[in-house]
XYZ file of C-alpha atoms in Angstrom:
651
model
C 21.970 -61.950 -225.968
C 19.676 -61.843 -222.753
C 16.204 -60.352 -223.095
C 16.543 -57.641 -220.481
C 12.999 -56.379 -220.621
C 11.823 -60.014 -219.728
C 14.411 -60.252 -216.841
C 13.335 -56.609 -215.439
C 9.667 -57.841 -215.505
C 10.762 -61.232 -213.765
C 13.115 -59.452 -211.293
C 10.394 -57.157 -210.001
C 8.092 -60.300 -209.646
C 10.742 -62.061 -207.589
C 11.534 -58.882 -205.647
C 7.934 -58.834 -204.390
C 7.707 -62.666 -203.979
C 10.817 -63.221 -201.833
C 11.973 -59.819 -200.423
C 8.656 -58.058 -200.120
C 9.792 -55.082 -201.782
C 8.274 -53.004 -204.443
C 11.445 -51.293 -205.903
C 15.308 -51.894 -206.006
C 17.829 -49.834 -204.125
C 20.223 -47.754 -206.415
C 22.547 -49.728 -208.778
C 21.131 -53.311 -207.761
C 19.205 -53.656 -211.065
C 21.931 -52.660 -213.386
C 24.360 -54.992 -211.361
C 21.915 -57.724 -212.062
C 21.285 -56.932 -215.629
C 25.205 -57.027 -216.161
C 25.497 -60.636 -214.884
C 22.330 -61.828 -216.767
C 24.107 -60.598 -219.960
C 27.070 -62.695 -219.086
C 29.198 -59.793 -218.033
C 31.690 -59.866 -215.098
C 30.748 -57.370 -212.138
C 32.949 -55.615 -209.637
C 30.568 -54.038 -207.210
C 31.287 -51.911 -204.101
C 28.109 -51.124 -202.218
C 27.939 -49.831 -198.807
C 26.707 -51.858 -195.889
C 22.886 -51.936 -196.221
C 23.172 -51.387 -199.938
C 21.646 -54.743 -200.663
C 24.738 -56.521 -201.898
C 23.387 -60.150 -201.254
C 20.264 -59.438 -203.184
C 22.374 -58.708 -206.241
C 23.537 -62.445 -206.363
C 20.578 -64.015 -204.767
C 17.905 -62.709 -207.295
C 19.844 -63.486 -210.505
C 20.272 -67.126 -209.158
C 16.710 -67.643 -208.900
C 16.256 -66.393 -212.508
C 19.177 -68.013 -214.277
C 19.223 -71.715 -215.059
C 21.413 -73.736 -212.522
C 21.637 -71.012 -209.667
C 24.809 -69.329 -208.242
C 27.917 -70.513 -206.403
C 28.767 -68.037 -203.653
C 32.202 -67.798 -202.144
C 31.848 -66.539 -198.656
C 34.268 -65.929 -195.659
C 32.266 -66.933 -192.728
C 30.424 -69.949 -191.756
C 27.995 -67.958 -189.591
C 27.176 -65.688 -192.439
C 26.461 -68.525 -194.862
C 24.289 -70.110 -192.420
C 22.361 -67.012 -191.895
C 21.772 -66.568 -195.593
C 20.857 -70.285 -196.140
C 18.209 -70.067 -193.270
C 16.989 -66.820 -194.837
C 16.559 -68.720 -198.169
C 15.247 -71.745 -196.866
C 12.517 -69.923 -194.859
C 11.292 -68.560 -198.331
C 11.339 -71.933 -199.955
C 14.539 -71.355 -201.879
C 16.762 -74.360 -202.089
C 20.103 -73.471 -200.787
C 23.098 -74.941 -198.877
C 26.262 -74.109 -197.163
C 29.294 -76.371 -197.670
C 31.793 -76.133 -195.013
C 34.584 -77.930 -193.024
C 32.406 -78.211 -190.001
C 29.930 -80.657 -191.508
C 29.244 -84.313 -190.883
C 31.074 -86.207 -193.611
C 27.742 -88.014 -194.620
C 25.555 -85.055 -194.655
C 28.351 -83.252 -196.756
C 28.444 -86.083 -199.249
C 24.558 -85.871 -199.482
C 24.763 -82.264 -200.101
C 27.512 -82.468 -202.846
C 25.389 -85.039 -204.624
C 22.368 -82.895 -204.675
C 24.391 -80.015 -205.752
C 25.905 -82.146 -208.663
C 22.174 -82.992 -209.495
C 21.355 -79.290 -209.695
C 18.848 -79.275 -206.892
C 20.215 -75.950 -205.157
C 19.661 -72.425 -206.463
C 22.176 -70.964 -203.934
C 25.390 -72.954 -202.901
C 27.570 -71.174 -200.334
C 31.095 -72.422 -199.790
C 34.105 -71.151 -198.090
C 37.225 -70.320 -200.221
C 39.075 -73.113 -198.577
C 36.443 -75.805 -200.061
C 37.988 -74.880 -203.537
C 41.010 -76.986 -202.472
C 38.708 -80.195 -202.069
C 39.084 -82.618 -205.119
C 35.668 -84.034 -203.987
C 33.828 -80.688 -204.265
C 35.421 -79.990 -207.644
C 34.218 -83.460 -208.815
C 30.730 -82.635 -207.718
C 30.783 -79.108 -209.252
C 31.665 -80.387 -212.499
C 28.171 -82.024 -212.663
C 26.250 -78.822 -211.875
C 25.534 -76.215 -214.622
C 25.491 -73.123 -212.329
C 24.703 -69.716 -213.805
C 27.658 -67.654 -212.393
C 30.097 -67.326 -209.549
C 29.748 -64.614 -206.885
C 32.502 -63.543 -204.618
C 31.293 -61.914 -201.340
C 33.516 -59.770 -199.336
C 35.904 -59.647 -202.177
C 38.282 -57.332 -200.355
C 39.542 -60.464 -198.667
C 41.566 -61.139 -201.761
C 43.814 -58.253 -201.579
C 46.913 -57.852 -199.281
C 46.333 -54.072 -199.271
C 42.829 -54.773 -197.756
C 42.065 -54.886 -194.093
C 40.914 -58.675 -194.145
C 43.360 -60.299 -196.358
C 42.627 -64.071 -196.457
C 45.033 -66.034 -198.607
C 42.466 -68.775 -199.644
C 40.662 -66.201 -201.673
C 43.655 -66.327 -203.941
C 42.494 -69.779 -204.790
C 39.398 -68.622 -206.608
C 41.190 -67.548 -209.631
C 41.778 -71.273 -210.420
C 38.027 -71.878 -210.575
C 37.669 -68.997 -212.908
C 40.214 -70.634 -215.170
C 38.443 -73.768 -215.116
C 35.170 -72.026 -216.204
C 36.337 -69.198 -218.427
C 32.988 -68.231 -219.781
C 31.491 -68.309 -216.417
C 30.212 -64.717 -215.461
C 32.091 -63.656 -212.053
C 30.444 -61.026 -209.592
C 32.716 -59.681 -207.070
C 31.009 -57.554 -204.222
C 32.184 -55.837 -201.225
C 31.095 -52.999 -198.736
C 34.312 -50.927 -198.763
C 37.542 -50.947 -200.791
C 40.254 -48.312 -201.623
C 41.262 -47.899 -205.249
C 44.231 -50.326 -204.928
C 42.052 -52.961 -203.395
C 39.527 -52.729 -206.121
C 42.241 -52.834 -208.886
C 43.615 -56.141 -206.893
C 40.114 -57.697 -206.861
C 39.746 -57.196 -210.801
C 43.370 -58.539 -211.392
C 43.366 -61.433 -208.891
C 40.020 -62.620 -209.969
C 40.863 -62.201 -213.668
C 37.691 -60.083 -214.292
C 37.434 -59.518 -218.033
C 36.303 -55.788 -218.677
C 33.903 -55.855 -215.866
C 30.745 -53.733 -215.262
C 31.974 -51.673 -212.291
C 29.778 -49.875 -209.634
C 31.391 -48.037 -206.862
C 28.841 -46.754 -204.282
C 29.785 -44.257 -201.826
C 31.101 -45.596 -198.290
C 29.201 -42.588 -196.853
C 25.483 -42.507 -196.344
C 23.594 -39.152 -196.479
C 20.908 -40.097 -193.659
C 23.820 -41.019 -191.154
C 25.072 -38.160 -189.134
C 28.673 -38.919 -188.199
C 30.247 -37.565 -185.052
C 33.247 -37.863 -182.692
C 33.002 -37.212 -179.008
C 36.188 -36.588 -177.302
C 35.742 -37.699 -173.678
C 37.480 -39.439 -170.514
C 34.303 -40.700 -169.250
C 32.767 -42.816 -171.963
C 30.437 -44.353 -169.764
C 28.522 -41.090 -168.983
C 28.912 -39.965 -172.578
C 27.350 -43.130 -173.739
C 24.577 -43.012 -171.333
C 23.614 -39.604 -172.601
C 23.459 -40.876 -176.028
C 21.297 -44.098 -175.324
C 19.061 -42.046 -173.110
C 18.131 -39.498 -175.618
C 17.912 -41.542 -178.704
C 15.073 -44.078 -179.064
C 15.133 -47.170 -180.932
C 17.675 -50.007 -181.667
C 21.313 -49.256 -180.978
C 24.648 -50.885 -181.463
C 27.710 -50.420 -179.126
C 30.964 -51.671 -180.532
C 33.698 -52.679 -178.115
C 37.216 -54.167 -178.771
C 37.028 -56.945 -176.288
C 34.578 -59.316 -174.652
C 35.179 -58.099 -171.198
C 34.420 -54.623 -171.980
C 31.260 -55.617 -173.639
C 30.072 -57.553 -170.556
C 31.105 -54.513 -168.265
C 29.491 -51.926 -170.368
C 26.347 -53.840 -170.807
C 26.053 -54.553 -167.230
C 26.640 -50.673 -166.414
C 23.928 -49.632 -168.554
C 21.571 -52.149 -167.087
C 22.433 -50.817 -163.615
C 21.455 -47.320 -164.986
C 18.135 -48.498 -165.919
C 18.833 -48.996 -169.581
C 18.377 -52.668 -170.580
C 21.433 -53.937 -172.626
C 22.826 -57.304 -173.658
C 26.424 -58.218 -174.099
C 27.196 -60.261 -177.537
C 30.724 -61.683 -178.268
C 32.256 -64.997 -179.624
C 32.739 -66.440 -176.413
C 29.079 -67.170 -175.736
C 27.393 -70.356 -176.550
C 25.504 -70.796 -179.913
C 22.302 -70.834 -177.925
C 23.106 -67.770 -175.977
C 24.198 -65.732 -179.265
C 20.928 -66.956 -181.016
C 18.731 -65.860 -178.145
C 20.386 -62.279 -177.629
C 20.389 -61.726 -181.444
C 16.709 -62.557 -181.654
C 15.857 -60.393 -178.670
C 17.646 -57.570 -180.459
C 16.028 -58.118 -183.840
C 12.612 -58.458 -182.369
C 12.923 -55.209 -180.507
C 12.818 -56.907 -177.070
C 16.394 -55.664 -176.342
C 17.275 -52.315 -177.604
C 20.647 -52.057 -176.843
C 23.350 -54.560 -178.030
C 26.965 -54.063 -176.785
C 29.061 -56.201 -178.842
C 32.304 -56.946 -180.397
C 32.901 -57.136 -184.234
C 31.553 -60.677 -183.917
C 27.892 -59.237 -184.207
C 26.494 -57.737 -187.316
C 27.668 -59.668 -190.421
C 24.588 -61.014 -192.404
C 22.202 -59.639 -189.652
C 19.419 -57.515 -191.385
C 17.593 -54.974 -189.178
C 16.530 -51.703 -190.909
C 15.583 -49.571 -187.825
C 18.916 -49.279 -185.871
C 19.034 -45.562 -184.992
C 22.696 -45.324 -183.694
C 25.816 -47.109 -184.046
C 28.229 -46.158 -181.230
C 31.892 -47.030 -181.070
C 33.199 -47.211 -177.554
C 36.449 -48.277 -179.177
C 37.543 -47.444 -182.770
C 38.474 -50.245 -185.044
C 41.801 -50.286 -186.570
C 40.655 -49.168 -190.171
C 38.240 -46.883 -191.816
C 36.944 -49.945 -193.808
C 35.900 -51.652 -190.486
C 34.633 -48.563 -189.211
C 32.223 -47.669 -192.021
C 31.126 -51.254 -192.437
C 29.956 -51.196 -188.947
C 28.444 -47.812 -188.900
C 26.685 -48.832 -192.079
C 24.344 -50.980 -190.025
C 22.481 -47.668 -188.843
C 19.389 -46.284 -190.924
C 19.047 -49.021 -193.456
C 15.405 -47.753 -193.717
C 16.577 -44.489 -194.888
C 15.354 -42.517 -191.991
C 18.060 -40.275 -190.015
C 20.502 -42.200 -187.885
C 23.672 -41.558 -186.091
C 27.193 -42.869 -186.095
C 29.117 -41.731 -183.135
C 32.841 -42.422 -181.988
C 33.811 -42.097 -178.405
C 37.255 -41.109 -178.220
C 39.639 -40.759 -175.095
C 42.918 -39.049 -174.908
C 45.095 -42.105 -174.985
C 42.878 -44.289 -177.222
C 44.829 -44.258 -180.412
C 48.183 -45.106 -178.469
C 46.400 -48.010 -177.180
C 44.990 -49.016 -180.431
C 48.570 -48.696 -181.997
C 49.826 -51.202 -179.358
C 46.953 -53.472 -179.973
C 47.812 -53.464 -183.774
C 51.527 -54.007 -183.296
C 50.639 -56.944 -180.835
C 49.160 -58.761 -183.962
C 52.577 -59.114 -185.464
C 54.916 -61.022 -183.073
C 58.304 -62.012 -184.125
C 59.027 -65.121 -186.102
C 60.684 -67.030 -183.134
C 57.457 -66.842 -181.310
C 55.441 -67.996 -184.232
C 57.752 -71.066 -184.420
C 57.236 -71.728 -180.678
C 53.686 -71.496 -180.627
C 53.321 -73.843 -183.975
C 55.262 -76.360 -182.177
C 53.096 -76.210 -179.139
C 50.146 -76.299 -181.378
C 51.244 -79.322 -183.159
C 51.843 -81.094 -179.853
C 48.358 -80.063 -178.610
C 46.717 -81.447 -181.677
C 48.873 -84.564 -181.569
C 50.005 -84.106 -185.130
C 53.431 -86.170 -185.665
C 56.121 -84.576 -188.111
C 55.157 -85.463 -191.700
C 51.519 -86.060 -191.210
C 48.296 -83.901 -190.829
C 48.009 -82.286 -194.187
C 44.577 -81.817 -195.390
C 42.721 -82.548 -191.944
C 40.660 -80.439 -189.804
C 41.187 -80.408 -186.012
C 38.856 -79.025 -183.381
C 40.779 -76.252 -181.406
C 39.691 -74.584 -178.091
C 41.877 -71.672 -177.549
C 41.220 -71.234 -173.810
C 42.323 -74.674 -173.157
C 45.356 -74.333 -175.486
C 46.474 -71.070 -173.659
C 45.925 -72.571 -170.227
C 47.746 -75.755 -171.082
C 50.938 -74.131 -172.562
C 50.921 -70.685 -170.807
C 50.345 -68.399 -173.774
C 48.368 -65.123 -173.813
C 45.265 -65.444 -176.196
C 46.083 -62.432 -178.196
C 49.630 -63.901 -178.892
C 48.048 -67.234 -180.063
C 45.429 -65.383 -182.390
C 48.261 -63.229 -183.744
C 50.344 -66.335 -184.603
C 47.538 -68.327 -186.196
C 46.723 -65.281 -188.224
C 50.448 -65.172 -189.608
C 50.589 -69.094 -190.228
C 47.031 -68.478 -192.056
C 48.883 -65.629 -194.181
C 51.875 -68.025 -194.891
C 49.654 -70.918 -196.022
C 50.221 -73.303 -193.318
C 46.789 -73.563 -192.067
C 43.275 -71.821 -191.825
C 40.901 -71.207 -189.285
C 36.983 -71.460 -189.286
C 34.815 -69.632 -187.258
C 32.858 -71.523 -184.758
C 31.346 -74.810 -186.176
C 28.117 -76.274 -184.826
C 28.321 -79.913 -184.861
C 24.926 -81.451 -184.676
C 23.635 -84.056 -182.125
C 24.061 -87.508 -183.408
C 22.279 -90.834 -182.428
C 22.262 -94.496 -183.146
C 20.078 -97.264 -181.780
C 21.766 -100.003 -179.925
C 18.608 -102.142 -179.033
C 15.891 -103.849 -181.199
C 12.222 -102.488 -181.568
C 11.077 -105.686 -179.692
C 13.301 -104.657 -176.678
C 11.951 -101.284 -176.985
C 8.334 -102.626 -176.473
C 9.342 -104.326 -173.258
C 10.730 -101.261 -171.659
C 7.736 -98.984 -172.957
C 5.821 -99.486 -169.627
C 8.819 -98.502 -167.258
C 10.156 -95.680 -169.270
C 7.156 -93.930 -171.235
C 8.928 -90.730 -172.084
C 12.003 -92.367 -173.407
C 10.003 -95.011 -175.407
C 8.133 -92.150 -176.919
C 11.366 -90.290 -177.927
C 12.830 -93.559 -179.256
C 9.422 -94.212 -181.518
C 9.814 -90.696 -182.920
C 13.562 -91.383 -183.633
C 12.697 -94.411 -185.736
C 10.084 -92.409 -187.490
C 11.710 -89.426 -188.417
C 15.212 -90.857 -189.249
C 15.462 -93.847 -191.297
C 18.644 -95.676 -190.882
C 19.086 -94.766 -187.449
C 19.116 -98.199 -186.498
C 22.147 -99.065 -188.654
C 24.450 -95.704 -188.846
C 24.700 -92.617 -186.411
C 22.379 -90.065 -187.859
C 22.306 -86.195 -187.180
C 19.145 -85.246 -185.084
C 17.169 -82.274 -184.054
C 15.882 -82.263 -180.454
C 13.493 -79.355 -181.371
C 12.016 -81.198 -184.008
C 11.640 -84.535 -181.802
C 10.215 -82.158 -178.895
C 7.472 -81.055 -181.088
C 6.379 -84.397 -182.107
C 6.544 -85.813 -178.508
C 4.891 -82.799 -176.943
C 7.698 -82.034 -174.568
C 10.142 -79.452 -174.154
C 13.617 -79.435 -175.761
C 15.294 -79.842 -172.357
C 12.919 -82.749 -171.542
C 13.996 -84.617 -174.772
C 17.639 -83.748 -174.203
C 17.474 -85.281 -170.850
C 15.675 -88.341 -172.156
C 18.123 -88.811 -174.964
C 21.064 -88.716 -172.392
C 19.154 -91.099 -170.091
C 18.726 -93.664 -172.972
C 22.481 -93.124 -173.951
C 23.358 -94.239 -170.267
C 20.831 -97.153 -170.222
C 22.508 -98.451 -173.580
C 19.374 -97.777 -175.741
C 21.197 -95.640 -177.960
C 24.744 -93.850 -178.704
C 24.089 -90.242 -178.267
C 26.337 -87.125 -178.525
C 24.806 -83.849 -177.883
C 25.487 -81.045 -180.304
C 28.484 -78.888 -179.602
C 30.297 -75.927 -180.863
C 34.081 -75.452 -181.654
C 36.385 -73.532 -184.011
C 38.549 -75.849 -186.305
C 42.027 -75.530 -187.770
C 42.484 -77.201 -190.980
C 46.539 -77.930 -191.446
C 47.033 -77.305 -195.258
C 50.516 -79.351 -195.321
C 52.024 -82.175 -193.482
C 53.731 -80.901 -190.195
C 57.190 -79.851 -190.888
C 59.996 -80.016 -188.110
C 60.081 -76.746 -186.159
C 63.351 -75.646 -187.721
C 61.939 -76.170 -191.165
C 58.615 -74.011 -190.613
C 59.500 -71.625 -193.548
C 58.077 -68.089 -193.066
C 58.736 -64.957 -195.132
C 59.676 -61.959 -192.747
C 59.316 -59.529 -195.557
C 55.642 -60.625 -196.142
C 54.747 -60.147 -192.372
C 56.546 -56.853 -192.282
C 54.587 -55.471 -195.583
C 51.316 -56.637 -193.663
C 52.292 -54.766 -190.567
C 53.098 -51.560 -192.353
C 49.780 -51.701 -194.286
C 47.981 -51.959 -190.829
C 49.880 -48.999 -189.373
C 49.044 -46.943 -192.585
C 45.346 -47.702 -192.138
C 45.737 -46.793 -188.351
C 47.115 -43.282 -189.452
C 44.038 -42.893 -191.615
C 41.779 -43.638 -188.687
C 43.784 -40.924 -186.810
C 43.211 -38.493 -189.584
C 39.486 -39.213 -189.646
C 39.245 -38.394 -185.795
C 41.552 -35.368 -185.938
C 39.764 -33.821 -188.854
C 39.127 -29.966 -188.503
C 36.991 -29.449 -191.633
C 34.668 -32.371 -192.930
C 35.253 -35.666 -191.910
C 33.642 -37.351 -195.070
C 36.249 -35.468 -197.207
C 38.987 -37.082 -195.287
C 37.595 -40.515 -195.607
C 36.619 -40.050 -199.282
C 40.310 -39.065 -200.019
C 41.362 -42.557 -198.481
C 38.850 -44.471 -200.415
C 39.722 -42.688 -203.619
C 36.178 -40.941 -204.122
C 35.775 -37.368 -205.210
C 34.374 -35.177 -202.670
C 34.756 -31.312 -203.672
C 32.029 -30.250 -201.222
C 31.617 -30.854 -197.639
C 29.165 -33.512 -196.749
C 26.765 -31.412 -194.514
C 26.034 -34.259 -192.322
C 29.127 -34.964 -190.018
C 29.627 -32.985 -186.651
C 32.131 -30.607 -188.084
C 29.908 -29.650 -190.991
C 27.049 -29.031 -188.658
C 29.098 -26.755 -186.297
C 30.278 -24.911 -189.347
C 26.729 -24.296 -190.589
C 25.647 -23.184 -187.010
C 28.339 -21.013 -186.779
C 27.433 -18.997 -190.167
C 24.016 -18.410 -188.645
C 25.269 -16.991 -185.389
C 28.932 -16.870 -185.317
C 29.311 -13.970 -182.884
C 26.800 -15.250 -180.340
C 28.516 -18.793 -180.256
C 31.934 -17.339 -179.809
C 30.492 -15.319 -176.974
C 29.075 -18.418 -175.399
C 32.298 -20.199 -175.887
C 34.359 -17.380 -174.234
C 32.113 -17.394 -171.208
C 32.350 -21.308 -170.762
C 36.161 -21.160 -171.009
C 36.166 -18.355 -168.265
C 34.033 -20.796 -166.286
C 36.371 -23.566 -166.733
C 39.188 -21.737 -164.896
C 38.294 -24.538 -162.512
C 36.747 -27.958 -163.591
C 33.007 -27.981 -163.707
C 30.198 -30.324 -164.977
C 27.787 -29.501 -167.686
C 25.127 -29.066 -165.253
C 27.117 -26.654 -163.288
C 27.696 -24.633 -166.559
C 24.141 -24.917 -167.328
C 23.215 -23.386 -163.913
C 25.923 -20.761 -164.086
C 24.468 -19.644 -167.517
C 20.836 -19.457 -167.040
C 20.230 -16.833 -169.688
C 21.448 -19.054 -172.733
C 19.610 -21.908 -174.221
C 21.051 -25.345 -173.143
C 21.083 -26.667 -176.568
C 23.491 -23.669 -177.748
C 25.600 -24.544 -174.548
C 25.614 -28.318 -175.286
C 26.561 -27.383 -179.059
C 29.741 -25.213 -177.847
C 30.763 -27.905 -175.349
C 30.566 -30.641 -178.067
C 32.696 -28.434 -180.387
C 35.200 -27.748 -177.552
C 35.463 -31.507 -176.835
C 35.795 -32.414 -180.575
C 38.503 -29.800 -181.144
C 40.375 -31.106 -178.000
C 40.235 -27.646 -176.399
C 38.694 -29.265 -173.292
C 38.579 -32.669 -171.860
C 36.178 -34.572 -169.356
C 37.486 -36.742 -166.515
C 35.658 -39.794 -165.126
C 33.346 -37.851 -162.955
C 32.102 -35.893 -165.923
C 33.933 -32.470 -165.000
C 35.188 -30.553 -167.921
C 38.539 -28.913 -167.849
C 40.616 -26.687 -170.382
C 43.725 -28.552 -171.957
C 45.815 -25.233 -172.400
C 44.352 -22.089 -171.033
C 47.095 -19.946 -172.652
C 45.686 -20.755 -176.007
C 42.132 -19.466 -175.155
C 42.548 -16.187 -177.167
C 43.246 -18.040 -180.307
C 40.173 -19.949 -180.367
C 37.384 -19.692 -182.852
C 34.335 -21.855 -183.251
C 35.278 -22.664 -187.061
C 34.934 -20.798 -190.391
């Protein structure tokens, strides 16, 4: 039996040493105590609730450490970088690694040299990985983003179903499953499919009391967005559905004098790193991004998360809004919703489920693009550049993405997020030749000397190198070193391949003839119906008339008897109770003015005897209830003037 008193004492010491905190967040300590006692754990903690600490800290305390299953390479790399910065031995094992580096990491893992080992679920299919794992006496298994195991969830990933085999191979090993959002059905799936034995269960609320949730109905999202970012100081996130919109919105905000950066998966690794760091350090306050931004990024002082486009599920929405107010101070989560937004979102969701004949056609083109003959390719990873494939075969990117998703569900392949391949070099001349060239090419010769000093074996085999590290030793810029290495390559001194980034596809079975590609139509139909049901729940949240959090709580299976008092609808109702007659009078005067379209400023000028905050409150209420709308010029109008007499502020 574990000595919990000793663990608690050590846990607080580790918390101060590595995280710099004096106390744990709610439920963290009890979760860690359970795994230290050898119990399985099923934990649902909201975004910002400190899920990663729940498995990182026990890994430092227990002998061996922790094996962590994680779905995204970028997320794994971020957590490994965080750990190494604090002197914690950690590694991420993924398909994009150089084989020699991967083998070295596996040997170190087997020797027990790491406290944190992150792997993608697909890695569990590797015989070599399982052989190396057998030599490591790790303390427990952690499954991050555990909702990916459930077909009822919003991010089903078939490879997560492989995790149970690891559980069966180590039946006495405690398993900790963590996620940010999960319905009751998904939680039951996680417990069943991971074979958790009488787990210690913690279900934190998806809702955060310090976040004010609001929906703004508008046909002029840009001006509505501008009003929010101008009036709320501090860091902000603006989520858009596609890359083009992120660029357009960020550019428009900048033109209005509001500095903003766009972030999406189409940027280079260096561009993403630069923009992420600028936002994290506060040099850029406003980040306009797709859902490619946010996972694994820790910033406590985000004051508002704005959804320019709603995501297709409440799970995704509350995961993204949960990035606001992690410091516990007041924050906002605002959704901007146009008249036809949900119809467009439904079309987008349906486009993710093409007919099976389209799937077969794209699969055949894909095999030709990757040059994989029938009967081969199983178990191999291939670099895959989507724009090039679409241009060559004439497909729309959205269709190809949808087909790849179905092929992954059906177990034919899996996709990695973008993999950064490190720069590689190998010497092709002798040290004596190098001395002769030193007078003619001083910078290149200095770089060569540093290469030989920093990277033993580079004269014999290709070795991964770091241009930044070389630049620091030479006393030159990274760009100068990169140019020198390319010059050395062209002169024949070295073989040099600069780092590059590409997603990869792993074929899980040999390529079949196109006609033999087996696909289960009923499985795809089930997943499509689940996606449409999640979209219906989004609609219910946006169309709520009482408390938004009560609507969302019913979906997540939480008990919410009382209104939350921190959403826009509750706020309006509380304001009404303190001055109902006065607000209804203001409402009727505004509606009278809107016999013809007017801007908010025109209404302010027409009602000089009324406080502008009260006018704004009533306008927001009328927009939220869809009594009035707003055109692209910012003019307000009444949807249905004949129903004015039936309008009330709320009760």
